[in-house]
């Protein structure tokens, strides 16, 4: 067992035996320094943590290592306040295949990620990765249901690393894009380029790895990418909507590699976290809601933060359109008119709002014409169908009149980028989205 693996196993074991708060406080930022015959040395981030580990945890640490290594070992600690890692030389021959992903998305940063009991371990691990990329845990595997903040967190890692070390080659991509690059590389005989792109990354952030299910070629390619990156200590952060053990049609050798890293889950947010998130979202939108109104909104059962946010936008729009202030009474009125209805946006609503907004017919939108005025509406449709309705790119292609899934991916990514760089597009997008939520609001 190599050191990294040993350390991951150790963390998984300890994590199940002590409280999450203590795990976070004393172990997430600790590193395995060396393993000699029967002596293990850990690097501790502060003298304070050292004192606690010595006093309260030394025994359990030694026992755990002894069990894992199947022989008695002693454990020693050294303290090292973490420093920045030395600069790498920039390699300018690095040419990404696809346009650079918008990692620096101001919406998704670690600073505006609201931390609560449901996500604090994952968050602390993200911070540790930013502090010591490639050293703390590799891979870091984050899993949890839809809308609990996985993409936000992984992009936050990318953004923080980029801010700290502009020379790092950071790749963020959704697994469907990796899959797509792989297929394209095969078709165009560009495997060398593909490998150059992914295997030379310093940081690989791969979102939604459950999409690899059943894709044998992609899995094979990723297996080698993974090994190479791990052997160079290039940090990998992977996310999935379920634990790797539960991903069907995923090769065992990949499963065991994922499980061999540090796996942390994000749970649906509890009430207080929902309140804190809603407050943050109001602040972002420049809305000032009374505390009581926020608590009312948070008392819904939404476990999906995207839906929670959607509900907020929807109600604010609704009240605005009727010229009503967001008082608890008004909010209560709308909530109780449809108390248990969860917010589900369907593809039809998306298309109809877009046609309405841009004054197009459904035929214009889904038809073959490539006229300039049709491109933006189509791209926005691709983005919304992917982000808000959670459809696969293949399905979106079908809905939009049989377009290729790669076209859909390009469109979606384009909008994702423009929303952050182009104010006009941002304005249009917000208007479309607001309309979408207000029209889908169940009229009571
Ligand atoms: P996932 O990738 O798990 O499906 P996302 O990361 O896309 O979920 O999150 C959905 C929405 O909820 C995003 O708008 C994101 O900013 C927001 N969100 C999720 N978790 C948090 C959090 N802890 N703090 C602030 N916003 C969050
Ligand atoms: Mg996501």
XYZ file of C-alpha atoms and ligand atoms in Angstrom:
472
model
C 0.000 0.000 0.000
C 1.530 3.318 -0.953
C 1.486 6.253 1.436
C -1.335 8.164 -0.152
C -3.554 5.129 -0.109
C -2.658 4.357 3.439
C -3.498 7.920 4.416
C -6.847 7.800 2.663
C -7.724 4.544 4.365
C -6.698 6.012 7.649
C -8.912 9.063 7.128
C -11.900 6.984 6.114
C -11.514 4.848 9.229
C -11.002 7.726 11.639
C -13.867 9.598 10.069
C -16.263 6.849 10.990
C -15.050 6.743 14.578
C -15.017 10.352 15.731
C -17.405 13.269 15.413
C -17.449 15.183 12.122
C -16.451 18.403 13.883
C -13.422 16.813 15.436
C -12.530 15.062 12.237
C -12.637 18.360 10.465
C -10.726 20.253 13.120
C -7.928 17.786 13.711
C -7.540 15.598 10.680
C -8.579 17.289 7.484
C -5.540 19.524 7.411
C -3.102 16.991 8.737
C -0.790 15.220 6.306
C 1.050 11.941 6.254
C 4.722 12.806 6.133
C 6.523 9.493 6.118
C 6.223 5.812 6.825
C 9.298 4.016 8.058
C 9.554 0.492 9.421
C 7.344 0.891 12.438
C 7.220 4.636 12.704
C 4.723 6.933 11.072
C 5.168 10.685 11.018
C 2.308 13.093 10.537
C 2.615 16.760 9.696
C 0.313 18.861 11.840
C -0.784 22.325 10.752
C -0.542 24.048 14.142
C 0.824 23.702 17.646
C -2.676 23.832 19.006
C -3.794 20.845 16.951
C -0.622 19.058 17.923
C -1.458 19.433 21.610
C -4.935 18.014 21.119
C -3.789 15.138 18.952
C -1.151 14.214 21.494
C -3.558 14.349 24.355
C -6.749 12.897 22.913
C -6.051 11.061 19.717
C -2.609 9.538 19.777
C -3.861 6.185 20.931
C -6.591 5.834 18.359
C -4.258 7.038 15.615
C -1.667 4.423 16.495
C -4.269 1.719 16.771
C -5.763 2.595 13.434
C -2.437 2.576 11.628
C -1.423 -0.645 13.341
C -4.619 -2.277 12.181
C -4.252 -1.033 8.629
C -0.633 -2.137 8.395
C -1.193 -5.269 10.373
C 1.747 -4.599 12.711
C 2.343 -2.385 15.709
C 3.483 1.110 14.802
C 4.229 4.264 16.706
C 3.177 7.669 15.505
C 5.100 10.913 15.743
C 3.985 14.422 14.959
C 5.809 17.366 13.494
C 4.312 20.817 13.222
C 4.471 22.757 10.033
C 2.495 25.847 9.315
C 1.576 25.473 5.691
C 3.230 27.651 3.130
C 2.425 28.309 -0.461
C 3.776 25.615 -2.729
C 6.646 26.771 -4.927
C 5.834 28.126 -8.337
C 5.881 25.669 -11.171
C 7.359 26.709 -14.415
C 4.629 27.619 -16.805
C 4.598 25.344 -19.812
C 3.454 27.419 -22.692
C 3.137 24.559 -25.142
C 0.027 23.567 -23.268
C -2.838 23.916 -25.706
C -6.255 22.989 -24.453
C -8.488 21.293 -27.008
C -11.636 23.099 -26.011
C -11.902 26.773 -25.163
C -10.955 27.553 -21.596
C -13.718 26.853 -19.163
C -15.042 29.758 -17.164
C -13.477 28.678 -13.934
C -13.460 32.166 -12.586
C -17.173 32.344 -12.223
C -17.992 34.923 -9.585
C -21.166 33.053 -8.731
C -19.322 29.930 -7.697
C -16.602 30.715 -5.215
C -15.613 29.259 -1.885
C -16.331 32.623 -0.283
C -19.992 32.577 -1.202
C -20.500 28.899 -0.469
C -22.638 28.788 2.645
C -21.295 26.231 5.089
C -23.501 24.178 7.385
C -23.567 20.721 8.941
C -24.658 19.145 5.668
C -21.619 20.225 3.701
C -18.920 21.317 6.114
C -16.660 18.304 5.693
C -16.717 18.615 1.937
C -16.058 22.314 2.286
C -13.140 21.835 4.670
C -11.648 19.261 2.326
C -12.026 21.717 -0.546
C -10.107 24.282 1.463
C -7.413 21.770 2.273
C -7.064 20.934 -1.405
C -6.641 24.597 -2.221
C -3.972 24.837 0.449
C -2.076 21.731 -0.596
C -3.132 20.605 -4.039
C -2.057 17.068 -4.855
C -0.893 16.371 -1.344
C -3.847 16.277 0.989
C -6.184 13.898 -0.766
C -6.023 12.662 -4.256
C -8.598 12.218 -5.548
C -11.075 14.109 -3.469
C -14.422 12.580 -4.326
C -17.528 14.587 -3.478
C -20.948 13.088 -3.932
C -24.537 14.042 -3.187
C -27.950 14.577 -4.742
C -28.840 17.181 -7.334
C -28.616 20.802 -6.390
C -26.703 20.355 -3.138
C -23.710 22.377 -4.275
C -21.227 19.967 -5.867
C -20.593 22.033 -8.962
C -20.428 25.188 -6.895
C -17.806 23.651 -4.637
C -15.647 22.157 -7.360
C -15.676 25.422 -9.320
C -14.882 27.238 -6.085
C -11.773 25.078 -5.735
C -10.753 25.906 -9.287
C -11.328 29.565 -8.798
C -9.402 29.731 -5.517
C -6.472 27.790 -6.963
C -6.351 29.977 -10.015
C -6.386 33.113 -7.891
C -3.485 31.748 -5.887
C -1.426 30.258 -8.673
C -2.146 31.686 -12.092
C 0.427 29.348 -13.639
C -1.466 26.197 -12.789
C -3.024 24.271 -15.621
C -6.485 23.794 -14.273
C -9.085 21.878 -16.187
C -12.684 21.949 -15.142
C -15.036 19.874 -17.178
C -18.185 17.966 -16.906
C -17.723 14.263 -17.534
C -19.844 14.480 -20.645
C -17.292 16.836 -22.076
C -14.450 14.454 -21.307
C -16.472 11.751 -22.997
C -17.042 13.949 -25.952
C -13.397 14.961 -26.283
C -12.539 11.292 -26.205
C -14.981 10.407 -28.977
C -13.814 13.344 -31.075
C -10.184 12.427 -30.533
C -10.834 8.927 -31.800
C -12.764 10.111 -34.817
C -10.158 12.660 -35.785
C -7.175 10.561 -34.782
C -6.164 13.120 -32.226
C -5.504 10.927 -29.234
C -2.152 12.580 -28.666
C -3.855 15.947 -28.287
C -6.393 14.533 -25.917
C -3.665 13.108 -23.728
C -1.734 16.325 -23.869
C -4.768 18.177 -22.702
C -5.769 16.026 -19.780
C -2.625 14.273 -18.696
C -0.625 17.451 -18.360
C -3.128 19.132 -16.123
C -1.941 20.182 -12.694
C -5.498 20.172 -11.473
C -8.335 18.183 -12.970
C -11.826 18.996 -11.773
C -14.239 16.484 -13.216
C -17.900 17.041 -12.539
C -20.669 14.434 -12.584
C -18.584 11.342 -13.107
C -21.695 9.158 -12.918
C -22.023 9.931 -16.655
C -19.120 7.561 -17.277
C -21.496 4.709 -16.555
C -21.463 2.242 -19.422
C -18.914 4.186 -21.475
C -16.156 1.658 -21.710
C -13.760 3.483 -23.984
C -14.011 6.652 -21.966
C -13.426 4.728 -18.761
C -10.352 3.065 -20.186
C -8.932 6.401 -21.266
C -9.757 8.000 -17.952
C -8.161 5.146 -16.049
C -4.819 5.943 -17.636
C -5.318 9.663 -17.214
C -6.081 9.081 -13.554
C -2.994 6.982 -12.967
C -0.731 9.434 -14.651
C -2.132 12.407 -12.789
C -1.990 10.615 -9.493
C 1.598 9.577 -10.016
C 2.575 13.198 -10.661
C 0.606 14.406 -7.639
C -1.692 16.413 -9.852
C -4.789 17.111 -7.858
C -8.047 15.535 -8.969
C -11.430 16.452 -7.613
C -14.339 14.377 -8.803
C -18.029 14.727 -8.170
C -20.920 12.395 -8.661
C -24.575 12.214 -7.756
C -23.892 8.991 -5.871
C -21.069 7.102 -4.204
C -18.704 5.390 -6.654
C -19.834 2.057 -5.250
C -23.330 2.789 -6.531
C -22.404 3.858 -10.030
C -23.536 1.106 -12.313
C -21.438 -0.103 -15.198
C -18.321 1.491 -13.847
C -15.183 -0.647 -14.043
C -14.034 -2.069 -10.735
C -10.555 -0.693 -11.144
C -11.955 2.826 -11.405
C -14.270 2.251 -8.475
C -11.423 1.124 -6.308
C -9.375 4.162 -7.267
C -12.193 6.524 -6.435
C -12.935 4.778 -3.181
C -9.223 4.871 -2.429
C -9.237 8.661 -2.224
C -11.094 10.696 0.300
C -14.831 10.408 -0.259
C -17.126 12.923 1.322
C -20.798 13.426 0.810
C -22.940 16.535 0.828
C -26.336 16.099 2.395
C -29.430 18.187 1.734
C -29.219 21.394 3.788
C -30.965 21.639 7.148
C -33.271 24.514 8.013
C -30.636 26.930 9.343
C -28.449 26.369 6.330
C -31.401 26.967 4.028
C -32.000 30.250 5.830
C -28.364 31.239 5.452
C -28.372 30.300 1.769
C -31.524 32.275 1.063
C -30.023 35.285 2.807
C -26.924 35.005 0.682
C -28.979 34.715 -2.490
C -31.054 37.772 -1.570
C -27.902 39.723 -0.928
C -26.528 38.688 -4.319
C -29.696 39.891 -5.995
C -29.844 43.094 -4.001
C -33.115 42.070 -2.346
C -33.797 42.905 1.230
C -36.288 40.493 2.748
C -37.514 40.498 6.325
C -36.027 37.696 8.421
C -39.450 36.190 8.953
C -40.076 36.007 5.203
C -36.829 34.196 4.696
C -37.616 31.711 7.414
C -40.968 31.060 5.823
C -39.365 30.342 2.497
C -36.787 28.110 4.132
C -39.458 26.111 5.896
C -40.398 24.429 2.637
C -39.068 20.954 2.125
C -36.789 21.655 -0.787
C -33.636 19.640 -0.443
C -32.432 20.952 -3.735
C -30.813 24.349 -3.384
C -31.368 25.138 -7.024
C -35.093 24.684 -6.438
C -34.955 26.658 -3.231
C -33.374 29.519 -5.103
C -35.894 29.070 -7.904
C -38.727 29.304 -5.433
C -37.265 32.516 -4.037
C -36.981 34.116 -7.467
C -40.421 32.922 -8.396
C -42.122 34.423 -5.374
C -40.212 37.678 -5.600
C -41.243 38.006 -9.239
C -44.793 37.164 -8.440
C -44.992 39.785 -5.720
C -43.292 42.376 -7.874
C -45.700 41.812 -10.713
C -48.561 42.486 -8.298
C -46.757 45.364 -6.673
C -46.776 43.704 -3.284
C -43.936 43.978 -0.751
C -42.251 40.708 0.345
C -43.835 40.682 3.779
C -44.272 37.402 5.649
C -48.048 37.679 5.123
C -47.748 38.011 1.367
C -45.250 35.221 1.161
C -47.338 33.016 3.364
C -50.303 33.692 1.124
C -48.504 32.456 -1.973
C -46.903 29.547 -0.215
C -50.171 28.320 1.225
C -51.960 28.649 -2.093
C -49.872 25.686 -3.294
C -48.165 24.299 -0.225
C -46.828 20.993 -1.403
C -46.245 21.561 -5.019
C -42.584 21.204 -5.798
C -41.174 23.302 -8.471
C -40.728 21.359 -11.645
C -39.911 23.115 -14.802
C -40.551 21.114 -17.909
C -38.920 21.488 -21.314
C -42.115 22.796 -22.885
C -42.224 25.723 -20.499
C -38.632 26.589 -21.281
C -39.261 26.620 -25.015
C -42.456 28.556 -24.726
C -40.929 31.255 -22.497
C -38.015 31.632 -24.880
C -40.245 31.876 -27.943
C -42.379 34.372 -26.152
C -39.455 36.488 -25.041
C -37.709 36.574 -28.402
C -40.921 36.620 -30.361
C -40.274 33.407 -32.256
C -42.326 30.406 -33.172
C -41.399 26.952 -31.904
C -40.530 26.080 -35.500
C -38.011 28.927 -35.646
C -36.382 27.709 -32.486
C -36.174 24.033 -33.337
C -35.849 24.355 -37.088
C -32.739 24.113 -39.224
C -32.255 27.771 -40.099
C -29.042 29.289 -38.825
C -29.983 32.915 -38.979
C -28.224 35.148 -36.508
C -31.270 36.058 -34.442
C -31.941 32.401 -33.713
C -28.580 31.507 -32.291
C -28.852 33.234 -28.936
C -32.360 31.961 -28.143
C -31.256 28.432 -29.024
C -28.178 28.678 -26.874
C -30.172 29.988 -23.956
C -32.598 27.109 -24.429
C -29.695 24.660 -24.329
C -28.357 26.209 -21.166
C -31.697 26.304 -19.362
C -32.660 22.793 -20.399
C -29.372 21.556 -19.088
C -29.121 23.577 -15.887
C -32.709 23.976 -14.797
C -34.371 20.887 -16.199
C -31.318 18.645 -15.814
C -31.688 16.971 -19.186
C -28.823 15.185 -20.886
C -27.255 16.911 -23.860
C -28.510 14.112 -26.083
C -32.080 14.673 -24.959
C -31.762 18.437 -25.405
C -30.522 17.867 -28.933
C -33.627 15.829 -29.679
C -35.952 18.422 -28.199
C -34.341 21.155 -30.220
C -35.137 19.498 -33.493
C -32.514 16.765 -33.664
C -29.371 18.752 -33.044
C -26.137 17.000 -32.306
C -25.244 16.733 -28.623
C -21.899 18.403 -29.241
C -23.733 21.428 -30.625
C -25.781 21.471 -27.462
C -22.688 21.323 -25.304
C -21.052 24.179 -27.130
C -24.189 26.285 -26.871
C -24.649 25.566 -23.211
C -21.018 26.317 -22.355
C -21.073 29.460 -24.408
C -23.971 30.878 -22.413
C -22.434 29.768 -19.142
C -19.422 31.842 -20.086
C -21.278 34.838 -21.501
C -23.462 35.194 -18.445
C -20.341 36.130 -16.585
C -18.619 38.267 -19.139
C -21.323 39.997 -21.130
C -23.698 42.289 -19.284
C -26.251 42.426 -22.052
C -26.484 38.653 -22.222
C -26.628 38.518 -18.470
C -29.577 40.914 -18.464
C -31.435 38.951 -21.134
C -30.752 35.728 -19.348
C -32.037 36.995 -16.029
C -35.201 38.283 -17.666
C -35.838 34.973 -19.386
C -35.168 33.073 -16.211
C -37.429 35.319 -14.174
C -40.224 34.830 -16.674
C -39.695 31.121 -16.585
C -40.090 30.993 -12.841
C -43.045 33.305 -12.727
C -44.940 31.471 -15.434
C -44.277 28.112 -13.866
C -45.554 29.309 -10.558
C -48.691 27.347 -9.821
C -51.403 29.942 -10.002
C -53.595 29.494 -6.955
P -25.086 20.246 -7.866
O -23.882 20.385 -8.739
O -24.827 19.485 -6.602
O -26.281 19.697 -8.583
P -24.937 23.125 -7.784
O -23.541 23.269 -7.309
O -25.186 23.374 -9.216
O -25.521 21.694 -7.363
O -25.863 24.063 -6.888
C -27.155 24.455 -7.275
C -27.384 25.900 -6.911
O -27.398 26.032 -5.510
C -26.293 26.828 -7.414
O -26.893 28.041 -7.792
C -25.394 27.035 -6.210
O -24.772 28.289 -6.219
C -26.392 26.927 -5.083
N -25.770 26.372 -3.876
C -25.622 25.066 -3.562
N -25.030 24.917 -2.373
C -24.775 26.161 -1.926
C -24.170 26.683 -0.736
N -23.723 25.853 0.225
N -24.071 28.011 -0.613
C -24.547 28.842 -1.565
N -25.133 28.420 -2.699
C -25.250 27.089 -2.892
Mg -23.609 19.889 -10.713
